[in-house]
Amino acid sequence: MGNGGSVESSKIIHIKVNDKHEKIVFGRNCSSRDLRELLAHAAGVSRLSEIVLKDQSGALVTVAPSMPNNDAQTPYNVIVEREVPLPTGNEEGAFKNVLNHVAEQFSEALKVDEFRTEVNKRLNTLESRIEKDNQRGVEIEKCRKDISDIRNQIFEAQTKIVDYNHMRPNYFQGKSTDRFYASSSTDEHKIVMKRDIPKYPKYTLSEETVAYLKQPTFDIWHWEPNEMLSLLEHMYHELDIVHEFNINPVNLKRWLLCIQENYRNNPFHNFRHCFCVTQMMYGMIHICELWETLTKEDLGILITACICHDLDHPGYNNTYQINARTDLAILYNDISPLENHHCAVAFQILNNPECNIFGNVDKDTFKRIRANITMLILGTDMARHGEVMDKFKRTLTDFDYNNKEHLDLLKMVLVKCCDISNEVRPAEVSEPWVDCLLEEYFNQSDREKLEGLPVAPFMDREKVTKPTAQIGFIKFVLIPMFETVAKLFPIVDTIMVEKLRMARDHYEEMKLMDEALKETDGVD
């Protein structure tokens, strides 16, 4: 699975393939893909074949640099689950012969001069039509918009998971929209699966991976979806949340799968972002030793809120929802429409008995859990950032862990920190997230331009750059917020705030380099 930061320059694993023992040596910077290709080569199959490793007990072993060590007496079994045959020389030769034969026939059938004359004639005709069409640009933009709308409709039809019965007034029903299914009146609140969800396999987590998972330097890009599900499941067990809420382990797996299915394939607001935010919360729990000041119920609520905080995000922010007067904005009266929607989807999922991880708690406890999760998700609306931070700062003079209001504000700020914590991670982990966010921003601003809606400068591809997008955000939002948390937990300053200062300096240097390049281009 991911890179646990091993200090060794190389690593050796022993494998058994086709009843033959082999030894594989690889460097610590070797990727999972490189390892899979080595295993495919050892097995004598194409690198496109599906290969799994199993230990002596038959448990799956993740193919990654951090896999547990073994020796010649306990080799991993290499199993080819689906073989893609290697191409043969005869097949390639036959294909080339066919191509040569077709080329000869084509040359004989067509006279080059006649072909050129016909092409020139058609080009002249096309140029004449273009000159006459003064609305060419408008038609192209209209065509692009139509294509985009068709793609949206196809995407909605294929990936929409939730049946939004009872999530809007009756006057929405029967109308065609791109964010809600038309639905008839029903008394049943239930998540509807559009396809059967497969079970994800059990992974063996090495001690190195378990320790690495608790660090803010954790590289979230090295993990496949099934691995992320296993890591989330591990968090619930390791923090004793499963025991605290008497969670049925099977329901926990179903719930996590349903959560994954209800995150859309957006550039930024997707399931990997959900995992990223949750892993940072898990890291902060361990770094700050929050179990000393918070109850296990609070820890479970924090982790669950992070997992659910962006459910079914459409890839367009609250400003777009309100300006475009979408159904979500109308449904929630322009008040945090996305955050309200995330909460609604979260509890629609929990309303399904097979996915209700809180199904074994009493009514009062569930009521308390629901109120807290809703509060924390609604608190992630950046429109409320100043309000939440001002209230939290006022509690720091005499913070009382027995004061419910103080604790609620602390939990809100912790979730907010994790939601926008990418720059706490190493640059090679955080910078790809900036690219993803800008892609989502640009998608929205392009759509706003097409629809004649206001466009925020920080989302306009013609005005914003990576350093200009990050410098102000780090200086005026991230650093002040994490410094405030550090007043309660001083270790945050060393482990997190210092990384943010380094990120700020990195982007300021990048900005200076961009400006210097522009000046050089101007002189040239």
Short mmCIF file of C-alpha atoms in Angstrom, two decimals:
data_model
loop_
_atom_site.label_atom_id
_atom_site.label_comp_id
_atom_site.label_asym_id
_atom_site.label_seq_id
_atom_site.Cartn_x
_atom_site.Cartn_y
_atom_site.Cartn_z
CA MET A 1 0.00 0.00 0.00
CA GLY A 2 1.43 3.49 0.65
CA ASN A 3 5.02 4.48 1.36
CA GLY A 4 5.63 4.33 5.07
CA GLY A 5 8.92 6.24 4.88
CA SER A 6 11.33 3.26 5.19
CA VAL A 7 14.92 4.29 5.59
CA GLU A 8 16.27 1.25 3.76
CA SER A 9 17.65 1.81 0.27
CA SER A 10 16.26 -1.50 -0.99
CA LYS A 11 13.91 -4.25 0.08
CA ILE A 12 13.67 -7.98 -0.68
CA ILE A 13 10.55 -10.14 -0.83
CA HIS A 14 10.28 -13.84 -1.58
CA ILE A 15 7.58 -15.15 -3.87
CA LYS A 16 6.36 -18.48 -5.19
CA VAL A 17 5.10 -18.55 -8.77
CA ASN A 18 4.26 -21.69 -10.74
CA ASP A 19 5.81 -23.81 -7.92
CA LYS A 20 9.08 -21.94 -8.38
CA HIS A 21 10.67 -19.76 -5.71
CA GLU A 22 11.83 -16.30 -6.79
CA LYS A 23 13.38 -13.32 -5.03
CA ILE A 24 12.48 -9.71 -5.91
CA VAL A 25 14.67 -6.73 -4.94
CA PHE A 26 13.28 -3.20 -5.23
CA GLY A 27 14.09 0.30 -4.01
CA ARG A 28 12.12 2.19 -1.41
CA ASN A 29 10.98 4.68 -4.05
CA CYS A 30 9.55 1.94 -6.23
CA SER A 31 5.83 2.43 -6.94
CA SER A 32 3.03 -0.10 -6.61
CA ARG A 33 2.69 -0.16 -10.40
CA ASP A 34 6.41 -1.01 -10.80
CA LEU A 35 6.03 -3.87 -8.33
CA ARG A 36 3.02 -5.25 -10.21
CA GLU A 37 5.04 -5.20 -13.46
CA LEU A 38 7.90 -7.09 -11.74
CA LEU A 39 5.42 -9.72 -10.52
CA ALA A 40 3.88 -10.00 -13.99
CA HIS A 41 7.33 -10.49 -15.50
CA ALA A 42 8.11 -13.19 -12.93
CA ALA A 43 4.81 -14.91 -13.72
CA GLY A 44 5.48 -14.73 -17.47
CA VAL A 45 2.30 -12.79 -18.23
CA SER A 46 1.46 -9.36 -19.60
CA ARG A 47 1.73 -6.40 -17.20
CA LEU A 48 -1.97 -5.80 -17.91
CA SER A 49 -2.89 -9.08 -16.22
CA GLU A 50 -4.54 -9.03 -12.80
CA ILE A 51 -2.15 -10.38 -10.16
CA VAL A 52 -2.64 -10.74 -6.40
CA LEU A 53 -0.35 -11.79 -3.57
CA LYS A 54 -1.41 -14.04 -0.71
CA ASP A 55 0.52 -14.96 2.42
CA GLN A 56 0.83 -18.46 3.90
CA SER A 57 -2.59 -18.11 5.60
CA GLY A 58 -4.30 -17.16 2.36
CA ALA A 59 -4.82 -13.47 3.29
CA LEU A 60 -4.37 -10.88 0.57
CA VAL A 61 -1.15 -8.84 0.74
CA THR A 62 -1.12 -5.36 -0.77
CA VAL A 63 1.35 -4.97 -3.61
CA ALA A 64 3.22 -1.89 -2.39
CA PRO A 65 6.70 -0.88 -1.11
CA SER A 66 5.39 -1.04 2.47
CA MET A 67 4.26 -4.70 2.29
CA PRO A 68 5.40 -6.82 5.27
CA ASN A 69 8.80 -8.49 4.98
CA ASN A 70 9.05 -12.27 4.56
CA ASP A 71 11.73 -14.89 4.01
CA ALA A 72 12.38 -17.89 1.77
CA GLN A 73 10.44 -20.16 4.14
CA THR A 74 7.32 -17.96 4.01
CA PRO A 75 7.11 -16.81 0.38
CA TYR A 76 4.08 -14.93 -0.93
CA ASN A 77 2.02 -16.90 -3.44
CA VAL A 78 1.65 -15.11 -6.81
CA ILE A 79 -1.80 -15.77 -8.27
CA VAL A 80 -2.79 -14.63 -11.78
CA GLU A 81 -6.55 -13.96 -11.53
CA ARG A 82 -6.98 -12.74 -15.10
CA GLU A 83 -4.30 -13.28 -17.71
CA VAL A 84 -3.86 -10.95 -20.67
CA PRO A 85 -1.80 -12.89 -23.26
CA LEU A 86 1.42 -11.42 -24.60
CA PRO A 87 1.33 -10.48 -28.31
CA THR A 88 3.09 -12.99 -30.61
CA GLY A 89 5.39 -12.19 -33.49
CA ASN A 90 3.16 -14.08 -35.96
CA GLU A 91 0.17 -11.91 -35.08
CA GLU A 92 2.19 -8.72 -35.56
CA GLY A 93 3.58 -9.91 -38.89
CA ALA A 94 0.14 -10.86 -40.20
CA PHE A 95 -1.24 -7.49 -39.18
CA LYS A 96 1.58 -5.65 -40.99
CA ASN A 97 0.98 -7.74 -44.15
CA VAL A 98 -2.70 -6.81 -44.13
CA LEU A 99 -1.85 -3.13 -43.74
CA ASN A 100 0.65 -3.27 -46.61
CA HIS A 101 -1.89 -5.01 -48.85
CA VAL A 102 -4.57 -2.41 -48.08
CA ALA A 103 -2.10 0.42 -48.73
CA GLU A 104 -1.18 -1.02 -52.14
CA GLN A 105 -4.82 -1.38 -53.16
CA PHE A 106 -5.58 2.17 -52.00
CA SER A 107 -2.65 3.58 -54.03
CA GLU A 108 -3.77 1.76 -57.15
CA ALA A 109 -7.41 2.80 -56.83
CA LEU A 110 -6.84 6.50 -56.37
CA LYS A 111 -4.89 8.91 -58.53
CA VAL A 112 -3.00 11.36 -56.37
CA ASP A 113 -3.60 14.40 -58.57
CA GLU A 114 -7.35 13.81 -58.74
CA PHE A 115 -7.47 13.30 -54.98
CA ARG A 116 -5.64 16.63 -54.36
CA THR A 117 -8.00 18.46 -56.70
CA GLU A 118 -11.05 17.08 -54.91
CA VAL A 119 -9.62 18.00 -51.47
CA ASN A 120 -8.85 21.57 -52.57
CA LYS A 121 -12.34 21.91 -53.99
CA ARG A 122 -13.90 20.83 -50.70
CA LEU A 123 -11.63 23.12 -48.69
CA ASN A 124 -12.67 26.08 -50.81
CA THR A 125 -16.31 25.19 -50.26
CA LEU A 126 -15.82 25.00 -46.50
CA GLU A 127 -13.96 28.34 -46.39
CA SER A 128 -16.77 29.97 -48.34
CA ARG A 129 -19.36 28.65 -45.89
CA ILE A 130 -17.32 29.85 -42.90
CA GLU A 131 -17.01 33.37 -44.31
CA LYS A 132 -20.77 33.56 -44.81
CA ASP A 133 -21.55 32.37 -41.28
CA ASN A 134 -21.07 35.39 -39.00
CA GLN A 135 -22.53 33.45 -36.09
CA ARG A 136 -19.93 30.69 -36.21
CA GLY A 137 -18.51 31.46 -32.75
CA VAL A 138 -21.96 31.58 -31.19
CA GLU A 139 -22.92 28.26 -32.74
CA ILE A 140 -19.71 26.63 -31.50
CA GLU A 141 -20.34 27.81 -27.95
CA LYS A 142 -23.94 26.60 -28.17
CA CYS A 143 -22.71 23.23 -29.41
CA ARG A 144 -20.25 23.00 -26.53
CA LYS A 145 -22.98 23.81 -24.04
CA ASP A 146 -25.27 21.18 -25.56
CA ILE A 147 -22.50 18.59 -25.36
CA SER A 148 -21.82 19.56 -21.74
CA ASP A 149 -25.52 19.24 -20.88
CA ILE A 150 -25.69 15.81 -22.52
CA ARG A 151 -22.62 14.67 -20.59
CA ASN A 152 -24.17 15.91 -17.35
CA GLN A 153 -27.37 14.02 -18.07
CA ILE A 154 -25.45 10.82 -18.86
CA PHE A 155 -23.34 11.23 -15.73
CA GLU A 156 -26.41 11.80 -13.57
CA ALA A 157 -28.15 8.75 -15.02
CA GLN A 158 -25.13 6.51 -14.46
CA THR A 159 -23.81 7.68 -11.08
CA LYS A 160 -26.71 9.08 -9.12
CA ILE A 161 -27.22 6.86 -6.12
CA VAL A 162 -29.74 8.59 -3.89
CA ASP A 163 -33.47 8.67 -4.43
CA TYR A 164 -34.30 12.09 -3.04
CA ASN A 165 -37.88 11.36 -2.00
CA HIS A 166 -39.13 13.83 0.61
CA MET A 167 -36.04 16.03 0.26
CA ARG A 168 -37.93 18.85 -1.48
CA PRO A 169 -41.45 20.34 -1.55
CA ASN A 170 -44.14 18.90 -3.78
CA TYR A 171 -43.83 21.70 -6.31
CA PHE A 172 -40.45 20.23 -7.42
CA GLN A 173 -41.96 16.88 -8.22
CA GLY A 174 -42.50 16.03 -11.86
CA LYS A 175 -40.14 18.78 -13.06
CA SER A 176 -37.04 17.98 -15.05
CA THR A 177 -33.84 19.09 -13.31
CA ASP A 178 -30.18 18.18 -13.38
CA ARG A 179 -29.86 17.73 -9.61
CA PHE A 180 -32.95 15.82 -8.47
CA TYR A 181 -34.88 12.81 -9.63
CA ALA A 182 -38.57 13.43 -10.29
CA SER A 183 -40.28 11.44 -7.57
CA SER A 184 -43.76 10.61 -6.45
CA SER A 185 -45.05 10.82 -2.91
CA THR A 186 -43.92 7.97 -0.68
CA ASP A 187 -43.55 7.33 3.02
CA GLU A 188 -40.27 5.44 2.57
CA HIS A 189 -36.95 7.19 3.12
CA LYS A 190 -34.28 4.97 1.67
CA ILE A 191 -31.07 5.00 -0.30
CA VAL A 192 -31.56 3.25 -3.61
CA MET A 193 -28.54 1.48 -5.04
CA LYS A 194 -28.24 1.70 -8.81
CA ARG A 195 -26.06 -1.44 -8.92
CA ASP A 196 -24.89 -4.19 -6.65
CA ILE A 197 -21.84 -3.08 -4.67
CA PRO A 198 -19.01 -5.63 -4.53
CA LYS A 199 -17.32 -6.55 -1.28
CA TYR A 200 -13.85 -5.14 -0.82
CA PRO A 201 -11.15 -7.63 0.20
CA LYS A 202 -9.48 -7.77 3.60
CA TYR A 203 -6.01 -6.19 3.49
CA THR A 204 -3.15 -6.96 5.83
CA LEU A 205 -1.89 -3.64 7.25
CA SER A 206 1.77 -3.60 8.19
CA GLU A 207 2.88 -1.95 11.44
CA GLU A 208 4.61 0.65 9.31
CA THR A 209 1.35 1.52 7.52
CA VAL A 210 -0.62 1.65 10.77
CA ALA A 211 1.89 4.13 12.22
CA TYR A 212 2.11 6.15 8.98
CA LEU A 213 -1.69 6.53 8.88
CA LYS A 214 -1.50 8.66 12.04
CA GLN A 215 0.81 11.26 10.48
CA PRO A 216 -0.17 14.48 8.64
CA THR A 217 2.56 13.66 6.11
CA PHE A 218 0.49 10.66 4.94
CA ASP A 219 0.51 10.44 1.12
CA ILE A 220 -3.11 9.88 0.10
CA TRP A 221 -2.27 9.49 -3.61
CA HIS A 222 -0.79 5.97 -3.21
CA TRP A 223 -4.05 4.29 -2.22
CA GLU A 224 -6.73 2.66 -4.33
CA PRO A 225 -10.44 3.04 -3.37
CA ASN A 226 -10.70 -0.40 -1.77
CA GLU A 227 -7.57 0.30 0.26
CA MET A 228 -8.99 3.61 1.45
CA LEU A 229 -12.15 1.80 2.58
CA SER A 230 -10.04 -0.65 4.57
CA LEU A 231 -8.08 2.18 6.18
CA LEU A 232 -11.29 3.98 7.18
CA GLU A 233 -12.60 0.75 8.65
CA HIS A 234 -9.33 0.39 10.60
CA MET A 235 -9.81 3.86 12.12
CA TYR A 236 -13.20 2.87 13.57
CA HIS A 237 -11.72 -0.24 15.16
CA GLU A 238 -8.47 1.34 16.37
CA LEU A 239 -10.26 4.27 18.07
CA ASP A 240 -12.70 1.79 19.68
CA ILE A 241 -15.62 3.53 17.96
CA VAL A 242 -17.04 0.15 16.89
CA HIS A 243 -17.25 -0.89 20.55
CA GLU A 244 -18.50 2.52 21.74
CA PHE A 245 -21.54 2.47 19.43
CA ASN A 246 -21.90 -1.32 19.32
CA ILE A 247 -21.52 -1.15 15.53
CA ASN A 248 -22.23 -4.29 13.53
CA PRO A 249 -18.97 -4.82 11.53
CA VAL A 250 -20.97 -5.90 8.47
CA ASN A 251 -23.05 -2.72 8.64
CA LEU A 252 -19.84 -0.69 8.92
CA LYS A 253 -18.58 -2.21 5.65
CA ARG A 254 -21.94 -1.62 3.92
CA TRP A 255 -22.08 1.96 5.20
CA LEU A 256 -18.55 2.76 3.96
CA LEU A 257 -19.33 1.29 0.53
CA CYS A 258 -22.54 3.32 0.33
CA ILE A 259 -20.65 6.46 1.35
CA GLN A 260 -18.12 5.86 -1.42
CA GLU A 261 -20.89 5.38 -3.98
CA ASN A 262 -22.47 8.70 -3.01
CA TYR A 263 -19.39 10.79 -3.77
CA ARG A 264 -19.34 12.02 -7.35
CA ASN A 265 -16.36 11.83 -9.69
CA ASN A 266 -15.45 15.53 -9.35
CA PRO A 267 -11.89 16.79 -9.85
CA PHE A 268 -11.66 17.84 -6.16
CA HIS A 269 -14.79 17.10 -4.12
CA ASN A 270 -14.63 13.33 -4.48
CA PHE A 271 -14.16 10.24 -2.31
CA ARG A 272 -10.38 10.72 -2.13
CA HIS A 273 -10.97 14.19 -0.65
CA CYS A 274 -13.33 12.58 1.87
CA PHE A 275 -10.58 10.12 2.83
CA CYS A 276 -7.97 12.89 2.93
CA VAL A 277 -10.02 14.99 5.38
CA THR A 278 -10.82 11.97 7.56
CA GLN A 279 -7.18 10.83 7.67
CA MET A 280 -6.10 14.31 8.81
CA MET A 281 -8.72 14.18 11.59
CA TYR A 282 -7.42 10.74 12.57
CA GLY A 283 -3.91 12.21 12.63
CA MET A 284 -4.96 15.19 14.77
CA ILE A 285 -6.69 12.87 17.24
CA HIS A 286 -3.37 11.08 17.77
CA ILE A 287 -1.10 14.14 17.59
CA CYS A 288 -3.21 16.11 20.10
CA GLU A 289 -4.16 13.00 22.12
CA LEU A 290 -7.78 14.09 21.93
CA TRP A 291 -8.93 10.98 23.79
CA GLU A 292 -7.60 12.74 26.92
CA THR A 293 -10.12 15.59 26.58
CA LEU A 294 -12.93 14.24 24.39
CA THR A 295 -15.19 11.21 24.84
CA LYS A 296 -15.15 8.23 22.48
CA GLU A 297 -18.59 9.38 21.35
CA ASP A 298 -17.07 12.72 20.34
CA LEU A 299 -14.22 10.99 18.48
CA GLY A 300 -16.74 8.83 16.58
CA ILE A 301 -18.76 11.91 15.68
CA LEU A 302 -15.65 13.76 14.44
CA ILE A 303 -14.54 10.88 12.18
CA THR A 304 -18.09 10.28 10.86
CA ALA A 305 -18.68 13.98 10.16
CA CYS A 306 -15.45 14.13 8.14
CA ILE A 307 -16.45 11.09 6.09
CA CYS A 308 -19.90 12.57 5.33
CA HIS A 309 -19.00 16.25 5.03
CA ASP A 310 -19.12 16.54 1.19
CA LEU A 311 -21.53 13.75 0.22
CA ASP A 312 -22.99 14.10 -3.30
CA HIS A 313 -21.13 17.37 -3.93
CA PRO A 314 -22.09 18.44 -7.47
CA GLY A 315 -18.78 20.20 -8.19
CA TYR A 316 -20.32 23.69 -8.13
CA ASN A 317 -20.16 25.77 -4.95
CA ASN A 318 -22.85 27.58 -2.95
CA THR A 319 -22.35 30.82 -4.86
CA TYR A 320 -23.23 29.06 -8.11
CA GLN A 321 -26.21 27.30 -6.51
CA ILE A 322 -27.63 30.61 -5.28
CA ASN A 323 -26.88 32.67 -8.41
CA ALA A 324 -28.23 29.95 -10.73
CA ARG A 325 -31.29 29.46 -8.49
CA THR A 326 -30.84 25.71 -8.46
CA ASP A 327 -33.26 23.38 -6.74
CA LEU A 328 -30.84 23.00 -3.83
CA ALA A 329 -30.71 26.77 -3.29
CA ILE A 330 -34.51 27.03 -3.45
CA LEU A 331 -34.97 24.02 -1.19
CA TYR A 332 -32.71 25.45 1.51
CA ASN A 333 -33.60 29.13 1.00
CA ASP A 334 -30.03 30.07 -0.06
CA ILE A 335 -28.73 29.09 3.40
CA SER A 336 -25.70 26.78 3.05
CA PRO A 337 -27.47 24.73 0.34
CA LEU A 338 -24.58 22.30 -0.23
CA GLU A 339 -23.84 21.69 3.45
CA ASN A 340 -27.53 21.09 4.15
CA HIS A 341 -27.59 18.68 1.22
CA HIS A 342 -24.54 16.78 2.50
CA CYS A 343 -26.27 16.34 5.86
CA ALA A 344 -29.50 15.19 4.24
CA VAL A 345 -27.74 12.57 2.11
CA ALA A 346 -25.74 11.37 5.14
CA PHE A 347 -28.88 10.66 7.14
CA GLN A 348 -30.69 9.23 4.15
CA ILE A 349 -27.92 6.63 4.07
CA LEU A 350 -28.15 6.03 7.82
CA ASN A 351 -31.92 5.67 7.46
CA ASN A 352 -31.30 2.40 5.63
CA PRO A 353 -31.10 -0.29 8.39
CA GLU A 354 -28.44 -2.20 6.46
CA CYS A 355 -26.19 0.88 6.44
CA ASN A 356 -27.02 2.35 9.85
CA ILE A 357 -23.85 2.17 11.92
CA PHE A 358 -25.72 3.81 14.81
CA GLY A 359 -28.61 1.35 14.72
CA ASN A 360 -27.74 -0.15 18.10
CA VAL A 361 -27.67 3.06 20.18
CA ASP A 362 -30.66 4.35 22.13
CA LYS A 363 -32.88 7.17 20.83
CA ASP A 364 -31.32 9.89 22.98
CA THR A 365 -27.80 8.95 21.89
CA PHE A 366 -28.80 8.91 18.22
CA LYS A 367 -30.49 12.29 18.60
CA ARG A 368 -27.27 13.66 20.10
CA ILE A 369 -25.15 12.10 17.33
CA ARG A 370 -27.41 13.51 14.60
CA ALA A 371 -27.37 17.01 16.12
CA ASN A 372 -23.56 17.00 16.40
CA ILE A 373 -22.85 15.66 12.89
CA THR A 374 -25.28 18.18 11.39
CA MET A 375 -23.65 21.01 13.36
CA LEU A 376 -20.15 20.01 12.23
CA ILE A 377 -21.02 19.62 8.53
CA LEU A 378 -22.93 22.92 8.44
CA GLY A 379 -19.90 24.54 10.09
CA THR A 380 -17.74 23.73 7.02
CA ASP A 381 -19.50 26.45 4.99
CA MET A 382 -16.71 29.01 4.49
CA ALA A 383 -19.34 31.77 4.50
CA ARG A 384 -19.51 31.14 8.28
CA HIS A 385 -15.74 30.99 8.79
CA GLY A 386 -15.38 34.39 10.45
CA GLU A 387 -18.36 33.80 12.73
CA VAL A 388 -17.12 30.40 13.95
CA MET A 389 -13.52 31.55 14.48
CA ASP A 390 -14.53 34.69 16.40
CA LYS A 391 -16.66 32.63 18.79
CA PHE A 392 -13.89 30.05 19.25
CA LYS A 393 -11.24 32.70 19.98
CA ARG A 394 -13.40 34.15 22.75
CA THR A 395 -13.42 30.77 24.53
CA LEU A 396 -9.62 30.47 24.67
CA THR A 397 -9.17 32.85 27.60
CA ASP A 398 -10.83 30.31 29.91
CA PHE A 399 -11.54 27.25 27.80
CA ASP A 400 -13.61 24.72 29.74
CA TYR A 401 -13.85 21.12 28.50
CA ASN A 402 -16.97 20.72 30.62
CA ASN A 403 -18.68 23.59 28.78
CA LYS A 404 -20.81 22.21 25.90
CA GLU A 405 -20.59 25.44 23.87
CA HIS A 406 -16.80 25.46 24.17
CA LEU A 407 -16.56 21.82 23.12
CA ASP A 408 -18.93 22.30 20.18
CA LEU A 409 -16.82 25.19 18.88
CA LEU A 410 -13.62 23.15 19.30
CA LYS A 411 -15.07 20.25 17.31
CA MET A 412 -16.31 22.61 14.58
CA VAL A 413 -12.87 24.20 14.24
CA LEU A 414 -11.14 20.79 14.18
CA VAL A 415 -13.34 19.63 11.28
CA LYS A 416 -12.78 22.96 9.48
CA CYS A 417 -9.01 22.56 9.89
CA CYS A 418 -9.08 19.06 8.42
CA ASP A 419 -11.38 20.10 5.55
CA ILE A 420 -8.82 22.60 4.20
CA SER A 421 -5.62 21.04 5.52
CA ASN A 422 -3.93 19.99 2.28
CA GLU A 423 -1.11 22.54 2.63
CA VAL A 424 -0.09 20.91 5.93
CA ARG A 425 1.12 17.94 3.89
CA PRO A 426 4.39 17.80 1.91
CA ALA A 427 4.43 19.80 -1.33
CA GLU A 428 4.47 16.68 -3.51
CA VAL A 429 1.21 15.63 -1.85
CA SER A 430 -0.50 19.02 -1.56
CA GLU A 431 0.24 20.59 -4.96
CA PRO A 432 -1.75 18.04 -7.01
CA TRP A 433 -4.76 18.98 -4.85
CA VAL A 434 -4.36 22.62 -5.93
CA ASP A 435 -4.47 21.50 -9.57
CA CYS A 436 -7.63 19.49 -8.87
CA LEU A 437 -9.29 22.42 -7.10
CA LEU A 438 -8.42 24.86 -9.88
CA GLU A 439 -9.82 22.44 -12.47
CA GLU A 440 -13.11 22.34 -10.56
CA TYR A 441 -13.07 26.14 -10.18
CA PHE A 442 -12.44 26.60 -13.91
CA ASN A 443 -15.27 24.20 -14.80
CA GLN A 444 -17.61 26.34 -12.70
CA SER A 445 -16.40 29.70 -14.03
CA ASP A 446 -16.69 28.45 -17.64
CA ARG A 447 -20.28 27.43 -16.94
CA GLU A 448 -21.02 30.74 -15.20
CA LYS A 449 -19.76 32.63 -18.25
CA LEU A 450 -21.98 30.56 -20.54
CA GLU A 451 -25.00 31.17 -18.31
CA GLY A 452 -24.29 34.88 -17.82
CA LEU A 453 -23.68 34.54 -14.07
CA PRO A 454 -21.11 36.46 -11.97
CA VAL A 455 -17.62 34.92 -11.96
CA ALA A 456 -15.35 35.13 -8.91
CA PRO A 457 -11.81 36.30 -9.89
CA PHE A 458 -10.16 33.47 -7.92
CA MET A 459 -12.05 30.94 -10.09
CA ASP A 460 -11.40 32.57 -13.48
CA ARG A 461 -8.83 30.68 -15.55
CA GLU A 462 -7.82 33.96 -17.20
CA LYS A 463 -6.97 35.68 -13.91
CA VAL A 464 -5.79 33.15 -11.34
CA THR A 465 -2.55 31.17 -11.06
CA LYS A 466 -1.51 28.47 -8.63
CA PRO A 467 0.56 30.82 -6.39
CA THR A 468 -2.00 33.64 -6.39
CA ALA A 469 -4.71 31.13 -5.51
CA GLN A 470 -2.80 29.83 -2.48
CA ILE A 471 -0.78 32.69 -0.95
CA GLY A 472 -3.71 34.72 0.41
CA PHE A 473 -5.61 31.62 1.51
CA ILE A 474 -2.63 30.30 3.47
CA LYS A 475 -1.74 33.68 5.02
CA PHE A 476 -5.20 34.88 6.01
CA VAL A 477 -7.20 31.69 6.55
CA LEU A 478 -5.04 28.62 7.22
CA ILE A 479 -2.20 29.99 9.36
CA PRO A 480 -4.45 32.09 11.67
CA MET A 481 -6.86 29.16 12.15
CA PHE A 482 -4.17 26.57 12.95
CA GLU A 483 -2.34 29.07 15.20
CA THR A 484 -5.57 29.49 17.16
CA VAL A 485 -5.88 25.72 17.63
CA ALA A 486 -2.21 25.63 18.68
CA LYS A 487 -3.08 27.76 21.72
CA LEU A 488 -4.95 24.72 23.08
CA PHE A 489 -2.61 22.11 21.59
CA PRO A 490 0.93 23.58 21.30
CA ILE A 491 2.20 20.59 19.32
CA VAL A 492 0.07 21.79 16.37
CA ASP A 493 2.41 24.76 15.94
CA THR A 494 5.45 22.53 15.47
CA ILE A 495 3.87 19.83 13.33
CA MET A 496 1.31 21.82 11.29
CA VAL A 497 1.72 25.60 11.47
CA GLU A 498 5.38 25.40 10.57
CA LYS A 499 4.46 23.37 7.44
CA LEU A 500 1.95 26.07 6.48
CA ARG A 501 4.60 28.78 6.79
CA MET A 502 6.87 26.73 4.51
CA ALA A 503 4.01 26.34 2.01
CA ARG A 504 3.40 30.11 2.06
CA ASP A 505 7.09 30.78 1.36
CA HIS A 506 7.07 28.16 -1.41
CA TYR A 507 4.18 29.81 -3.25
CA GLU A 508 5.59 33.32 -2.74
CA GLU A 509 8.82 32.15 -4.34
CA MET A 510 6.82 30.54 -7.16
CA LYS A 511 5.01 33.85 -7.71
CA LEU A 512 8.29 35.76 -7.96
CA MET A 513 9.57 33.25 -10.52
CA ASP A 514 6.38 33.61 -12.58
CA GLU A 515 6.69 37.39 -12.54
CA ALA A 516 10.35 37.20 -13.55
CA LEU A 517 9.46 34.93 -16.47
CA LYS A 518 6.78 37.37 -17.62
CA GLU A 519 9.26 40.24 -17.54
CA THR A 520 11.76 38.18 -19.53
CA ASP A 521 9.09 37.28 -22.11
CA GLY A 522 8.16 40.94 -22.35
CA VAL A 523 11.74 41.97 -23.09
CA ASP A 524 12.07 39.28 -25.75
#
